[in-house]
Amino acid sequence: MAKSPRILKTKVGIIGGGPAGLMLSHLLAQTGIENIVVEMRDHETIRNTHRAGILEAQAVSMLTDSGVDSRVLTHGDEHAGIDLRFNGESHPLDFRELVDATVTLYAQNEVFVDLSAARQRDQGDVRYGCEVTEILDMDTSTPKFRFTDAQGTLFEVHADVIVGADGSRSFARRQMPEPLRKDYKVTYPFAWFGILTEAPKSAPELIYANSPHGFALISQRSENVQRMYFQCDPNEDVNAWSDDRIWAELQQRVDGPDNFQLKTGPIFDKTVLGFRSFVREPLSHGRMFLIGDAGHTVPPTGAKGLNLAFADVKILFEALDSFFSTGSDKLLEGYSDLALKRVWKAQNFSYWMTSMLHTPVGGDPFMAKRALGELETVTSSRFGQQYLAESYTGWPHA
């Protein structure tokens, strides 16, 4: 005879304890809205999963203004622009001068560390190493989900609202009724070969390079650790690439008449990052709502992933705050439409940046020349530069 689950009651049950789920949990707790967070991975796995992070100023403010530790200000690296490099020449864009905005480089796993510490400090109910197995009664006023913890104990969470914040392989997303959902997706024919290296910065700002050999991104992590990427085949084997081969590949993608040289060092992490765009519509069903990668993913070229997740969090938090303080579900009902407006703007910007900067697979000479013409148009026009700067640094939150 199957054991009956242990019942947990709360106002908001959050499936997924990455940055999006923890940010929502933190904001809800600050206004007295009880919540439980359940995460499949263990804390150390998330903490040690290296993912780049470029935070819009609004995302930084969400952390600092809500009382999360201000390490993002002391350890983050504020950037006032980027460098578009093509035909071997650099074209710097000054975001402060163009749109009076900046971004901050701060790795996503560091955002997780800060939010996790804030929830622990505030005695939040966050449970790691738990597997969600079932979501029930989404269409009712008391949706539920079941999970098994690391000790094998079965629990059932009874909530007023359930939030799926469980990433791009979201279990919550798959539970939405098939006839009532539609997925939009594009899989790109290339990937990024990413490295982490012990080396000084090669340039003061990030370099986005279009070259005949393929795209490269010369990014940063800290004063002594840098993150870099180059366009590759999605099936590329990282073990086939020695350090010397990687550095030669990266260097030829930024070579130019100015004799720009990368600063090199030992490489201690290699990975291949697949590219796809995905959007689920709607982002809600009944009393269950999706945020972040559970509802949409973007290629990293436009630096929108975590920023979109935090924008979702802000919209949903305000809707939940209204719901629990007034009893009105008007803002909850409007969550999906409002969030999707920003999602599709970000999808457009990310697709545009990706197609403009990457070398066409198959070597189509027309498309390669067209992309160079677009880069020339953008960099030679103040209005073009302002459009890119505004989109990169982020539109105002709804």
GROMACS .gro file of C-alpha atoms in nm:
model
  398
    1MET     CA    1   0.000   0.000   0.000
    2ALA     CA    2   0.141   0.335  -0.109
    3LYS     CA    3   0.226   0.580   0.166
    4SER     CA    4   0.019   0.896   0.196
    5PRO     CA    5   0.220   1.212   0.131
    6ARG     CA    6   0.301   1.460   0.404
    7ILE     CA    7   0.096   1.774   0.344
    8LEU     CA    8   0.260   2.119   0.331
    9LYS     CA    9   0.039   2.428   0.306
   10THR     CA   10   0.156   2.763   0.173
   11LYS     CA   11   0.039   3.053  -0.041
   12VAL     CA   12   0.285   3.014  -0.331
   13GLY     CA   13   0.457   2.690  -0.426
   14ILE     CA   14   0.765   2.751  -0.643
   15ILE     CA   15   0.909   2.466  -0.848
   16GLY     CA   16   1.271   2.556  -0.922
   17GLY     CA   17   1.533   2.717  -0.699
   18GLY     CA   18   1.760   2.888  -0.949
   19PRO     CA   19   1.794   3.268  -0.959
   20ALA     CA   20   1.439   3.328  -1.090
   21GLY     CA   21   1.266   3.108  -0.833
   22LEU     CA   22   1.473   3.242  -0.545
   23MET     CA   23   1.425   3.604  -0.652
   24LEU     CA   24   1.047   3.557  -0.653
   25SER     CA   25   1.060   3.375  -0.319
   26HIS     CA   26   1.267   3.657  -0.169
   27LEU     CA   27   1.033   3.934  -0.288
   28LEU     CA   28   0.723   3.745  -0.172
   29ALA     CA   29   0.870   3.683   0.174
   30GLN     CA   30   0.950   4.052   0.213
   31THR     CA   31   0.580   4.134   0.180
   32GLY     CA   32   0.474   3.852   0.414
   33ILE     CA   33   0.356   3.609   0.144
   34GLU     CA   34   0.446   3.256   0.254
   35ASN     CA   35   0.612   3.037  -0.005
   36ILE     CA   36   0.799   2.711  -0.046
   37VAL     CA   37   1.074   2.652  -0.305
   38VAL     CA   38   1.154   2.301  -0.427
   39GLU     CA   39   1.466   2.245  -0.641
   40MET     CA   40   1.583   1.924  -0.808
   41ARG     CA   41   1.957   1.999  -0.797
   42ASP     CA   42   2.164   2.023  -0.481
   43HIS     CA   43   2.299   2.359  -0.368
   44GLU     CA   44   2.663   2.286  -0.455
   45THR     CA   45   2.582   2.176  -0.809
   46ILE     CA   46   2.409   2.507  -0.882
   47ARG     CA   47   2.679   2.709  -0.707
   48ASN     CA   48   2.951   2.545  -0.917
   49THR     CA   49   2.772   2.559  -1.252
   50HIS     CA   50   2.957   2.838  -1.431
   51ARG     CA   51   2.729   3.050  -1.645
   52ALA     CA   52   2.805   3.397  -1.774
   53GLY     CA   53   2.590   3.682  -1.656
   54ILE     CA   54   2.534   4.029  -1.796
   55LEU     CA   55   2.284   4.211  -1.577
   56GLU     CA   56   2.083   4.511  -1.685
   57ALA     CA   57   2.076   4.796  -1.435
   58GLN     CA   58   1.717   4.704  -1.349
   59ALA     CA   59   1.822   4.351  -1.255
   60VAL     CA   60   2.099   4.489  -1.035
   61SER     CA   61   1.847   4.719  -0.866
   62MET     CA   62   1.611   4.426  -0.800
   63LEU     CA   63   1.889   4.261  -0.602
   64THR     CA   64   2.022   4.561  -0.412
   65ASP     CA   65   1.693   4.742  -0.347
   66SER     CA   66   1.532   4.427  -0.203
   67GLY     CA   67   1.803   4.367   0.057
   68VAL     CA   68   2.008   4.096  -0.112
   69ASP     CA   69   2.380   4.121  -0.029
   70SER     CA   70   2.538   4.396  -0.239
   71ARG     CA   71   2.823   4.177  -0.372
   72VAL     CA   72   2.691   4.254  -0.721
   73LEU     CA   73   2.816   4.610  -0.661
   74THR     CA   74   3.147   4.518  -0.501
   75HIS     CA   75   3.233   4.209  -0.709
   76GLY     CA   76   3.040   4.283  -1.029
   77ASP     CA   77   3.210   4.467  -1.313
   78GLU     CA   78   3.011   4.761  -1.449
   79HIS     CA   79   3.048   4.810  -1.825
   80ALA     CA   80   2.952   5.120  -2.021
   81GLY     CA   81   2.970   4.971  -2.369
   82ILE     CA   82   3.077   4.695  -2.605
   83ASP     CA   83   3.306   4.670  -2.906
   84LEU     CA   84   3.167   4.549  -3.240
   85ARG     CA   85   3.462   4.418  -3.441
   86PHE     CA   86   3.434   4.332  -3.810
   87ASN     CA   87   3.662   4.348  -4.113
   88GLY     CA   88   3.940   4.339  -3.854
   89GLU     CA   89   3.844   4.681  -3.713
   90SER     CA   90   3.694   4.780  -3.378
   91HIS     CA   91   3.380   4.994  -3.345
   92PRO     CA   92   3.321   5.084  -2.979
   93LEU     CA   93   2.970   5.169  -2.860
   94ASP     CA   94   2.947   5.393  -2.553
   95PHE     CA   95   2.621   5.306  -2.378
   96ARG     CA   96   2.646   5.590  -2.128
   97GLU     CA   97   2.682   5.847  -2.403
   98LEU     CA   98   2.419   5.686  -2.626
   99VAL     CA   99   2.140   5.598  -2.381
  100ASP     CA  100   2.273   5.688  -2.034
  101ALA     CA  101   2.283   5.324  -1.920
  102THR     CA  102   2.529   5.051  -1.826
  103VAL     CA  103   2.533   4.675  -1.766
  104THR     CA  104   2.714   4.472  -1.500
  105LEU     CA  105   2.908   4.151  -1.556
  106TYR     CA  106   2.821   3.917  -1.269
  107ALA     CA  107   2.803   3.540  -1.316
  108GLN     CA  108   2.465   3.371  -1.276
  109ASN     CA  109   2.598   3.127  -1.017
  110GLU     CA  110   2.706   3.427  -0.808
  111VAL     CA  111   2.353   3.566  -0.832
  112PHE     CA  112   2.232   3.227  -0.706
  113VAL     CA  113   2.480   3.235  -0.415
  114ASP     CA  114   2.356   3.579  -0.307
  115LEU     CA  115   1.987   3.491  -0.332
  116SER     CA  116   2.034   3.155  -0.160
  117ALA     CA  117   2.215   3.326   0.125
  118ALA     CA  118   1.935   3.583   0.155
  119ARG     CA  119   1.669   3.310   0.178
  120GLN     CA  120   1.874   3.125   0.439
  121ARG     CA  121   1.927   3.448   0.634
  122ASP     CA  122   1.553   3.513   0.632
  123GLN     CA  123   1.472   3.150   0.722
  124GLY     CA  124   1.301   3.083   0.392
  125ASP     CA  125   1.172   2.735   0.312
  126VAL     CA  126   1.399   2.628   0.024
  127ARG     CA  127   1.450   2.254  -0.033
  128TYR     CA  128   1.725   2.119  -0.260
  129GLY     CA  129   1.765   1.771  -0.403
  130CYS     CA  130   1.390   1.720  -0.449
  131GLU     CA  131   1.212   1.563  -0.746
  132VAL     CA  132   0.868   1.695  -0.840
  133THR     CA  133   0.659   1.405  -0.970
  134GLU     CA  134   0.309   1.540  -1.017
  135ILE     CA  135   0.110   1.863  -1.045
  136LEU     CA  136  -0.258   1.847  -0.954
  137ASP     CA  137  -0.566   2.070  -0.969
  138MET     CA  138  -0.414   2.357  -1.168
  139ASP     CA  139  -0.765   2.469  -1.262
  140THR     CA  140  -0.882   2.500  -0.903
  141SER     CA  141  -0.825   2.753  -0.626
  142THR     CA  142  -0.596   2.506  -0.448
  143PRO     CA  143  -0.339   2.371  -0.695
  144LYS     CA  144  -0.100   2.107  -0.563
  145PHE     CA  145   0.223   1.937  -0.649
  146ARG     CA  146   0.398   1.632  -0.515
  147PHE     CA  147   0.771   1.589  -0.464
  148THR     CA  148   1.012   1.342  -0.310
  149ASP     CA  149   1.298   1.481  -0.104
  150ALA     CA  150   1.657   1.356  -0.086
  151GLN     CA  151   1.561   1.111   0.192
  152GLY     CA  152   1.281   0.960  -0.017
  153THR     CA  153   0.995   1.120   0.178
  154LEU     CA  154   0.688   1.205  -0.030
  155PHE     CA  155   0.532   1.550   0.019
  156GLU     CA  156   0.229   1.723  -0.129
  157VAL     CA  157   0.226   2.103  -0.141
  158HIS     CA  158  -0.114   2.274  -0.122
  159ALA     CA  159  -0.095   2.633  -0.242
  160ASP     CA  160  -0.305   2.917  -0.379
  161VAL     CA  161  -0.066   2.957  -0.673
  162ILE     CA  162   0.206   2.740  -0.827
  163VAL     CA  163   0.502   2.886  -1.016
  164GLY     CA  164   0.717   2.689  -1.258
  165ALA     CA  165   1.071   2.829  -1.240
  166ASP     CA  166   1.244   2.501  -1.323
  167GLY     CA  167   1.450   2.592  -1.626
  168SER     CA  168   1.456   2.501  -1.992
  169ARG     CA  169   1.371   2.134  -1.926
  170SER     CA  170   1.076   2.241  -1.713
  171PHE     CA  171   0.858   1.967  -1.564
  172ALA     CA  172   0.594   2.229  -1.481
  173ARG     CA  173   0.571   2.344  -1.844
  174ARG     CA  174   0.505   1.989  -1.964
  175GLN     CA  175   0.204   1.956  -1.735
  176MET     CA  176   0.005   2.229  -1.912
  177PRO     CA  177  -0.279   2.080  -2.123
  178GLU     CA  178  -0.154   2.020  -2.477
  179PRO     CA  179  -0.463   2.157  -2.660
  180LEU     CA  180  -0.429   2.490  -2.473
  181ARG     CA  181  -0.062   2.561  -2.543
  182LYS     CA  182   0.156   2.649  -2.838
  183ASP     CA  183   0.534   2.636  -2.863
  184TYR     CA  184   0.743   2.858  -3.091
  185LYS     CA  185   1.103   2.752  -3.144
  186VAL     CA  186   1.409   2.784  -3.362
  187THR     CA  187   1.719   2.565  -3.341
  188TYR     CA  188   2.030   2.734  -3.478
  189PRO     CA  189   2.280   2.541  -3.693
  190PHE     CA  190   2.576   2.643  -3.480
  191ALA     CA  191   2.686   2.652  -3.117
  192TRP     CA  192   2.940   2.833  -2.899
  193PHE     CA  193   3.262   2.671  -2.782
  194GLY     CA  194   3.313   2.835  -2.442
  195ILE     CA  195   3.622   2.851  -2.225
  196LEU     CA  196   3.726   2.984  -1.887
  197THR     CA  197   4.089   3.086  -1.868
  198GLU     CA  198   4.329   3.219  -1.607
  199ALA     CA  199   4.441   3.532  -1.790
  200PRO     CA  200   4.420   3.911  -1.762
  201LYS     CA  201   4.154   4.102  -1.956
  202SER     CA  202   4.222   4.134  -2.328
  203ALA     CA  203   4.020   4.456  -2.359
  204PRO     CA  204   3.830   4.696  -2.130
  205GLU     CA  205   3.492   4.607  -2.286
  206LEU     CA  206   3.340   4.292  -2.435
  207ILE     CA  207   3.430   4.229  -2.799
  208TYR     CA  208   3.167   4.088  -3.036
  209ALA     CA  209   3.361   3.984  -3.345
  210ASN     CA  210   3.228   3.894  -3.691
  211SER     CA  211   3.497   3.728  -3.904
  212PRO     CA  212   3.520   3.502  -4.210
  213HIS     CA  213   3.626   3.225  -3.971
  214GLY     CA  214   3.315   3.263  -3.754
  215PHE     CA  215   3.191   3.465  -3.460
  216ALA     CA  216   3.387   3.518  -3.138
  217LEU     CA  217   3.297   3.681  -2.807
  218ILE     CA  218   3.581   3.803  -2.590
  219SER     CA  219   3.410   3.835  -2.254
  220GLN     CA  220   3.529   3.860  -1.894
  221ARG     CA  221   3.475   3.707  -1.553
  222SER     CA  222   3.715   3.892  -1.322
  223GLU     CA  223   4.054   4.060  -1.329
  224ASN     CA  224   4.228   3.723  -1.352
  225VAL     CA  225   3.966   3.490  -1.504
  226GLN     CA  226   3.815   3.545  -1.848
  227ARG     CA  227   3.534   3.380  -2.043
  228MET     CA  228   3.553   3.355  -2.422
  229TYR     CA  229   3.351   3.186  -2.694
  230PHE     CA  230   3.380   3.104  -3.061
  231GLN     CA  231   3.121   2.980  -3.310
  232CYS     CA  232   3.141   2.606  -3.369
  233ASP     CA  233   2.950   2.300  -3.487
  234PRO     CA  234   2.689   2.184  -3.230
  235ASN     CA  235   2.852   1.839  -3.229
  236GLU     CA  236   3.204   1.970  -3.161
  237ASP     CA  237   3.409   1.752  -2.924
  238VAL     CA  238   3.580   1.969  -2.661
  239ASN     CA  239   3.838   1.695  -2.601
  240ALA     CA  240   3.968   1.738  -2.954
  241TRP     CA  241   4.081   2.093  -2.879
  242SER     CA  242   4.414   2.160  -2.710
  243ASP     CA  243   4.479   2.497  -2.544
  244ASP     CA  244   4.709   2.600  -2.829
  245ARG     CA  245   4.448   2.514  -3.091
  246ILE     CA  246   4.179   2.708  -2.904
  247TRP     CA  247   4.395   3.019  -2.872
  248ALA     CA  248   4.490   3.005  -3.241
  249GLU     CA  249   4.121   2.978  -3.336
  250LEU     CA  250   4.018   3.269  -3.116
  251GLN     CA  251   4.307   3.486  -3.232
  252GLN     CA  252   4.231   3.446  -3.602
  253ARG     CA  253   3.873   3.560  -3.538
  254VAL     CA  254   3.987   3.892  -3.391
  255ASP     CA  255   4.292   3.952  -3.612
  256GLY     CA  256   4.310   4.286  -3.788
  257PRO     CA  257   4.532   4.567  -3.915
  258ASP     CA  258   4.563   4.705  -3.561
  259ASN     CA  259   4.746   4.384  -3.461
  260PHE     CA  260   4.510   4.326  -3.167
  261GLN     CA  261   4.636   4.036  -2.955
  262LEU     CA  262   4.446   3.829  -2.700
  263LYS     CA  263   4.598   3.782  -2.358
  264THR     CA  264   4.625   3.408  -2.304
  265GLY     CA  265   4.662   3.169  -2.012
  266PRO     CA  266   4.576   2.818  -1.892
  267ILE     CA  267   4.224   2.704  -1.988
  268PHE     CA  268   4.043   2.524  -1.704
  269ASP     CA  269   3.691   2.483  -1.843
  270LYS     CA  270   3.561   2.393  -2.190
  271THR     CA  271   3.201   2.350  -2.297
  272VAL     CA  272   2.980   2.355  -2.606
  273LEU     CA  273   2.669   2.571  -2.567
  274GLY     CA  274   2.380   2.491  -2.801
  275PHE     CA  275   2.168   2.768  -2.951
  276ARG     CA  276   1.791   2.782  -2.964
  277SER     CA  277   1.504   3.021  -2.925
  278PHE     CA  278   1.187   2.899  -2.753
  279VAL     CA  279   0.861   3.057  -2.632
  280ARG     CA  280   0.563   2.888  -2.469
  281GLU     CA  281   0.228   3.061  -2.507
  282PRO     CA  282   0.055   3.122  -2.279
  283LEU     CA  283   0.285   3.147  -1.978
  284SER     CA  284   0.006   3.041  -1.746
  285HIS     CA  285  -0.273   2.790  -1.703
  286GLY     CA  286  -0.527   2.816  -1.425
  287ARG     CA  287  -0.333   2.888  -1.107
  288MET     CA  288   0.008   2.787  -1.248
  289PHE     CA  289   0.251   3.041  -1.396
  290LEU     CA  290   0.585   3.002  -1.576
  291ILE     CA  291   0.883   3.233  -1.533
  292GLY     CA  292   1.230   3.246  -1.686
  293ASP     CA  293   1.368   2.958  -1.891
  294ALA     CA  294   1.066   2.746  -1.802
  295GLY     CA  295   0.866   2.967  -2.037
  296HIS     CA  296   1.122   3.094  -2.288
  297THR     CA  297   1.487   3.075  -2.387
  298VAL     CA  298   1.700   3.303  -2.604
  299PRO     CA  299   2.043   3.262  -2.762
  300PRO     CA  300   2.305   3.431  -2.542
  301THR     CA  301   2.419   3.681  -2.808
  302GLY     CA  302   2.183   3.950  -2.678
  303ALA     CA  303   2.253   3.887  -2.306
  304LYS     CA  304   1.883   3.860  -2.225
  305GLY     CA  305   1.834   3.525  -2.047
  306LEU     CA  306   1.856   3.613  -1.677
  307ASN     CA  307   1.728   3.966  -1.739
  308LEU     CA  308   1.410   3.830  -1.898
  309ALA     CA  309   1.367   3.595  -1.603
  310PHE     CA  310   1.392   3.884  -1.356
  311ALA     CA  311   1.146   4.089  -1.564
  312ASP     CA  312   0.901   3.796  -1.541
  313VAL     CA  313   0.958   3.785  -1.167
  314LYS     CA  314   0.881   4.153  -1.127
  315ILE     CA  315   0.554   4.129  -1.322
  316LEU     CA  316   0.441   3.812  -1.144
  317PHE     CA  317   0.541   3.939  -0.800
  318GLU     CA  318   0.334   4.255  -0.845
  319ALA     CA  319   0.040   4.045  -0.965
  320LEU     CA  320   0.069   3.810  -0.666
  321ASP     CA  321   0.105   4.100  -0.423
  322SER     CA  322  -0.216   4.249  -0.563
  323PHE     CA  323  -0.394   3.914  -0.551
  324PHE     CA  324  -0.312   3.843  -0.188
  325SER     CA  325  -0.370   4.199  -0.068
  326THR     CA  326  -0.694   4.275  -0.255
  327GLY     CA  327  -0.832   3.939  -0.365
  328SER     CA  328  -0.842   4.058  -0.725
  329ASP     CA  329  -0.687   3.827  -0.985
  330LYS     CA  330  -0.689   4.089  -1.262
  331LEU     CA  331  -0.311   4.128  -1.271
  332LEU     CA  332  -0.259   3.752  -1.253
  333GLU     CA  333  -0.485   3.709  -1.555
  334GLY     CA  334  -0.280   3.968  -1.743
  335TYR     CA  335   0.060   3.825  -1.646
  336SER     CA  336   0.119   3.613  -1.956
  337ASP     CA  337   0.027   3.880  -2.211
  338LEU     CA  338   0.234   4.147  -2.037
  339ALA     CA  339   0.541   3.927  -1.991
  340LEU     CA  340   0.526   3.799  -2.350
  341LYS     CA  341   0.549   4.153  -2.490
  342ARG     CA  342   0.900   4.183  -2.348
  343VAL     CA  343   0.985   3.822  -2.433
  344TRP     CA  344   0.916   3.876  -2.803
  345LYS     CA  345   1.112   4.204  -2.808
  346ALA     CA  346   1.405   4.016  -2.657
  347GLN     CA  347   1.364   3.730  -2.904
  348ASN     CA  348   1.378   3.978  -3.191
  349PHE     CA  349   1.687   4.152  -3.054
  350SER     CA  350   1.867   3.825  -2.979
  351TYR     CA  351   1.788   3.683  -3.323
  352TRP     CA  352   1.906   4.007  -3.487
  353MET     CA  353   2.235   4.013  -3.298
  354THR     CA  354   2.291   3.645  -3.369
  355SER     CA  355   2.226   3.665  -3.743
  356MET     CA  356   2.430   3.985  -3.779
  357LEU     CA  357   2.738   3.854  -3.600
  358HIS     CA  358   2.761   3.485  -3.693
  359THR     CA  359   2.906   3.338  -4.010
  360PRO     CA  360   2.635   3.161  -4.215
  361VAL     CA  361   2.665   2.783  -4.201
  362GLY     CA  362   2.743   2.659  -4.550
  363GLY     CA  363   2.938   2.973  -4.636
  364ASP     CA  364   2.662   3.164  -4.822
  365PRO     CA  365   2.862   3.465  -4.953
  366PHE     CA  366   2.551   3.683  -4.999
  367MET     CA  367   2.441   3.640  -4.636
  368ALA     CA  368   2.797   3.700  -4.512
  369LYS     CA  369   2.819   4.027  -4.706
  370ARG     CA  370   2.468   4.126  -4.600
  371ALA     CA  371   2.565   4.088  -4.233
  372LEU     CA  372   2.870   4.309  -4.286
  373GLY     CA  373   2.647   4.568  -4.451
  374GLU     CA  374   2.418   4.558  -4.149
  375LEU     CA  375   2.709   4.602  -3.908
  376GLU     CA  376   2.833   4.897  -4.115
  377THR     CA  377   2.483   5.048  -4.108
  378VAL     CA  378   2.453   5.013  -3.731
  379THR     CA  379   2.798   5.146  -3.645
  380SER     CA  380   2.783   5.441  -3.888
  381SER     CA  381   2.445   5.565  -3.761
  382ARG     CA  382   2.387   5.721  -3.420
  383PHE     CA  383   2.028   5.598  -3.436
  384GLY     CA  384   2.148   5.246  -3.514
  385GLN     CA  385   2.392   5.258  -3.225
  386GLN     CA  386   2.120   5.387  -2.993
  387TYR     CA  387   1.882   5.107  -3.091
  388LEU     CA  388   2.145   4.844  -3.011
  389ALA     CA  389   2.248   5.020  -2.689
  390GLU     CA  390   1.889   5.059  -2.568
  391SER     CA  391   1.806   4.695  -2.642
  392TYR     CA  392   2.127   4.562  -2.488
  393THR     CA  393   2.098   4.763  -2.165
  394GLY     CA  394   1.728   4.688  -2.130
  395TRP     CA  395   1.389   4.844  -2.182
  396PRO     CA  396   1.200   4.986  -1.881
  397HIS     CA  397   1.027   4.720  -1.673
  398ALA     CA  398   0.651   4.702  -1.725
   0.00000   0.00000   0.00000
